[in-house]
Coordinates of N, CA and C in Angstrom, one line a residue:
M1 N 23.3 1.5 -16.6 CA 23.2 2.8 -16.0 C 22.4 2.6 -14.7
A2 N 22.8 3.3 -13.6 CA 22.2 3.3 -12.3 C 21.9 4.7 -11.9
P3 N 20.9 5.4 -12.4 CA 20.7 6.8 -12.0 C 20.1 6.9 -10.6
D4 N 20.3 8.1 -10.0 CA 19.6 8.4 -8.8 C 18.3 9.0 -9.1
Q5 N 17.3 8.6 -8.3 CA 15.9 9.2 -8.5 C 15.9 10.6 -8.0
R6 N 15.0 11.4 -8.4 CA 14.9 12.8 -8.0 C 14.8 12.8 -6.4
G7 N 15.6 13.8 -5.9 CA 15.7 13.9 -4.4 C 16.8 13.1 -3.8
Y8 N 17.5 12.3 -4.6 CA 18.6 11.5 -4.1 C 19.9 12.0 -4.8
G9 N 21.0 11.8 -4.1 CA 22.3 12.1 -4.6 C 22.4 13.5 -5.0
D10 N 22.9 13.8 -6.2 CA 23.1 15.2 -6.7 C 21.9 15.6 -7.6
T11 N 20.8 14.9 -7.5 CA 19.6 15.3 -8.4 C 18.9 16.5 -7.8
D12 N 18.0 17.0 -8.7 CA 17.1 18.1 -8.2 C 16.2 17.5 -7.1
A13 N 15.9 18.3 -6.1 CA 15.0 17.8 -5.0 C 13.9 18.9 -4.8
P14 N 12.8 18.8 -5.6 CA 11.7 19.7 -5.5 C 11.2 19.7 -4.1
D15 N 10.7 20.8 -3.6 CA 10.1 20.9 -2.3 C 8.6 20.3 -2.3
E16 N 7.9 20.4 -3.4 CA 6.5 20.0 -3.4 C 6.4 18.5 -3.4
V17 N 5.6 17.9 -2.5 CA 5.4 16.5 -2.4 C 4.9 15.9 -3.7
E18 N 4.0 16.7 -4.4 CA 3.4 16.2 -5.6 C 4.5 15.9 -6.7
A19 N 5.6 16.6 -6.6 CA 6.7 16.3 -7.6 C 7.2 14.9 -7.5
Y20 N 6.9 14.2 -6.5 CA 7.4 12.8 -6.3 C 6.3 11.8 -6.5
D21 N 5.2 12.2 -7.2 CA 4.2 11.2 -7.4 C 4.7 10.2 -8.5
I22 N 4.1 9.0 -8.6 CA 4.6 8.0 -9.5 C 4.6 8.4 -10.9
I23 N 3.7 9.2 -11.4 CA 3.6 9.7 -12.8 C 4.9 10.5 -13.1
N24 N 5.3 11.4 -12.2 CA 6.5 12.1 -12.4 C 7.8 11.3 -12.3
L25 N 7.8 10.3 -11.4 CA 9.0 9.4 -11.3 C 9.1 8.5 -12.5
V26 N 8.0 8.0 -13.1 CA 8.0 7.2 -14.3 C 8.5 8.1 -15.5
A27 N 7.9 9.4 -15.5 CA 8.3 10.3 -16.6 C 9.8 10.6 -16.5
D28 N 10.4 10.6 -15.4 CA 11.9 10.8 -15.3 C 12.6 9.6 -16.0
L29 N 12.1 8.4 -15.8 CA 12.7 7.2 -16.4 C 12.6 7.3 -17.9
V30 N 11.4 7.6 -18.4 CA 11.1 7.8 -19.8 C 12.0 8.8 -20.4
G31 N 12.1 10.0 -19.7 CA 13.0 11.0 -20.2 C 14.5 10.6 -20.3
L32 N 14.9 9.8 -19.3 CA 16.3 9.3 -19.3 C 16.5 8.4 -20.5
V33 N 15.6 7.5 -20.8 CA 15.8 6.6 -21.9 C 15.8 7.4 -23.2
Q34 N 14.9 8.3 -23.3 CA 14.9 9.2 -24.5 C 16.1 10.0 -24.7
A35 N 16.6 10.5 -23.6 CA 17.9 11.4 -23.6 C 19.1 10.6 -24.0
L36 N 19.0 9.3 -23.8 CA 20.1 8.4 -24.2 C 20.0 8.0 -25.7
G37 N 18.9 8.4 -26.3 CA 18.7 8.1 -27.7 C 18.1 6.7 -28.0
E38 N 17.5 6.2 -26.9 CA 16.9 4.8 -27.1 C 15.4 4.9 -27.0
D39 N 14.7 3.9 -27.5 CA 13.3 3.8 -27.4 C 12.8 2.7 -26.6
R40 N 13.7 1.8 -26.1 CA 13.4 0.6 -25.3 C 14.5 0.4 -24.3
A41 N 14.2 -0.2 -23.2 CA 15.2 -0.5 -22.2 C 14.7 -1.7 -21.3
F42 N 15.7 -2.4 -20.8 CA 15.4 -3.4 -19.7 C 15.5 -2.6 -18.4
L43 N 14.6 -2.9 -17.5 CA 14.5 -2.1 -16.3 C 14.7 -3.0 -15.1
V44 N 15.6 -2.5 -14.2 CA 15.8 -3.3 -12.9 C 15.7 -2.3 -11.8
G45 N 14.9 -2.5 -10.8 CA 14.7 -1.6 -9.7 C 15.1 -2.3 -8.4
H46 N 15.8 -1.6 -7.5 CA 16.3 -2.2 -6.2 C 15.7 -1.3 -5.1
D47 N 15.1 -1.9 -4.1 CA 14.5 -1.3 -3.0 C 13.5 -0.2 -3.5
W48 N 13.8 1.1 -3.2 CA 12.9 2.2 -3.6 C 12.8 2.3 -5.1
G49 N 13.8 1.9 -5.8 CA 13.8 1.9 -7.2 C 12.8 0.9 -7.8
A50 N 12.6 -0.2 -7.1 CA 11.6 -1.2 -7.5 C 10.2 -0.6 -7.4
I51 N 10.0 0.3 -6.5 CA 8.6 0.9 -6.3 C 8.3 1.8 -7.5
V52 N 9.3 2.3 -8.2 CA 9.1 3.1 -9.4 C 9.2 2.2 -10.7
A53 N 10.1 1.2 -10.7 CA 10.3 0.3 -11.8 C 9.0 -0.5 -12.2
A54 N 8.3 -1.0 -11.2 CA 7.1 -1.8 -11.5 C 6.0 -1.0 -12.2
P55 N 5.6 0.2 -11.7 CA 4.6 1.0 -12.4 C 5.1 1.5 -13.7
A56 N 6.4 1.7 -13.8 CA 7.0 2.1 -15.1 C 6.7 1.1 -16.2
A57 N 7.0 -0.2 -15.8 CA 6.8 -1.3 -16.8 C 5.3 -1.5 -17.1
L58 N 4.4 -1.2 -16.1 CA 3.0 -1.3 -16.3 C 2.5 -0.2 -17.2
L59 N 3.0 1.0 -16.9 CA 2.5 2.2 -17.7 C 3.1 2.3 -19.0
R60 N 4.3 1.8 -19.2 CA 5.0 2.0 -20.5 C 5.6 0.7 -21.0
P61 N 4.7 -0.4 -21.2 CA 5.3 -1.6 -21.7 C 5.9 -1.5 -23.1
D62 N 5.6 -0.5 -23.8 CA 6.2 -0.3 -25.1 C 7.7 0.1 -25.0
M63 N 8.0 0.7 -23.8 CA 9.4 1.1 -23.6 C 10.2 0.2 -22.7
F64 N 9.6 -0.3 -21.7 CA 10.2 -1.2 -20.7 C 9.7 -2.6 -21.0
R65 N 10.5 -3.4 -21.7 CA 10.1 -4.7 -22.2 C 10.4 -5.8 -21.2
A66 N 11.3 -5.6 -20.3 CA 11.7 -6.6 -19.3 C 11.9 -5.9 -18.0
L67 N 11.6 -6.6 -16.9 CA 11.6 -6.0 -15.6 C 12.2 -6.9 -14.6
G68 N 13.1 -6.4 -13.7 CA 13.7 -7.1 -12.6 C 13.5 -6.3 -11.4
L69 N 13.0 -7.0 -10.3 CA 12.8 -6.3 -9.0 C 13.6 -7.0 -8.0
L70 N 14.4 -6.2 -7.2 CA 15.3 -6.7 -6.2 C 15.1 -6.0 -4.9
R71 N 15.3 -6.6 -3.8 CA 15.3 -6.0 -2.5 C 16.2 -6.7 -1.6
G72 N 16.6 -5.9 -0.5 CA 17.4 -6.5 0.5 C 16.6 -7.1 1.6
K73 N 17.2 -7.8 2.5 CA 16.4 -8.4 3.6 C 16.0 -7.3 4.5
A74 N 14.7 -7.3 4.8 CA 14.2 -6.4 5.8 C 14.5 -6.8 7.2
D75 N 14.6 -5.9 8.1 CA 14.8 -6.3 9.6 C 13.7 -7.2 10.0
G76 N 14.0 -8.2 10.7 CA 13.0 -9.1 11.2 C 12.4 -10.1 10.2
A77 N 12.9 -10.0 8.9 CA 12.4 -11.0 7.9 C 13.1 -12.3 8.1
A78 N 12.4 -13.4 7.8 CA 13.0 -14.7 7.9 C 14.1 -14.9 6.9
S79 N 15.1 -15.6 7.3 CA 16.2 -15.9 6.3 C 15.8 -17.1 5.5
W80 N 16.5 -17.4 4.4 CA 16.2 -18.6 3.7 C 16.4 -19.9 4.5
K81 N 17.3 -19.8 5.4 CA 17.6 -21.0 6.2 C 16.5 -21.3 7.2
T82 N 15.7 -20.3 7.6 CA 14.6 -20.6 8.5 C 13.2 -20.7 7.9
V83 N 13.1 -20.6 6.6 CA 11.8 -20.7 6.0 C 11.4 -22.1 5.8

């Protein structure tokens, strides 16, 4: 499953900045896993999703037993060929 985070796609987009703090974003992931009837999940975060996935795994190691973090090449970043 590849859900949109709150504020993206067709999700709710609260106006209050506090609604986007890491505790609420992690709680969204926990709620999603529970809504699917599961108690554990492997978690992979890409770009902005990685910013939420890492704390989710730290805060809820009982639920998120494995973690993968991915990102695309940032502008100006060295390529593998030049490193």
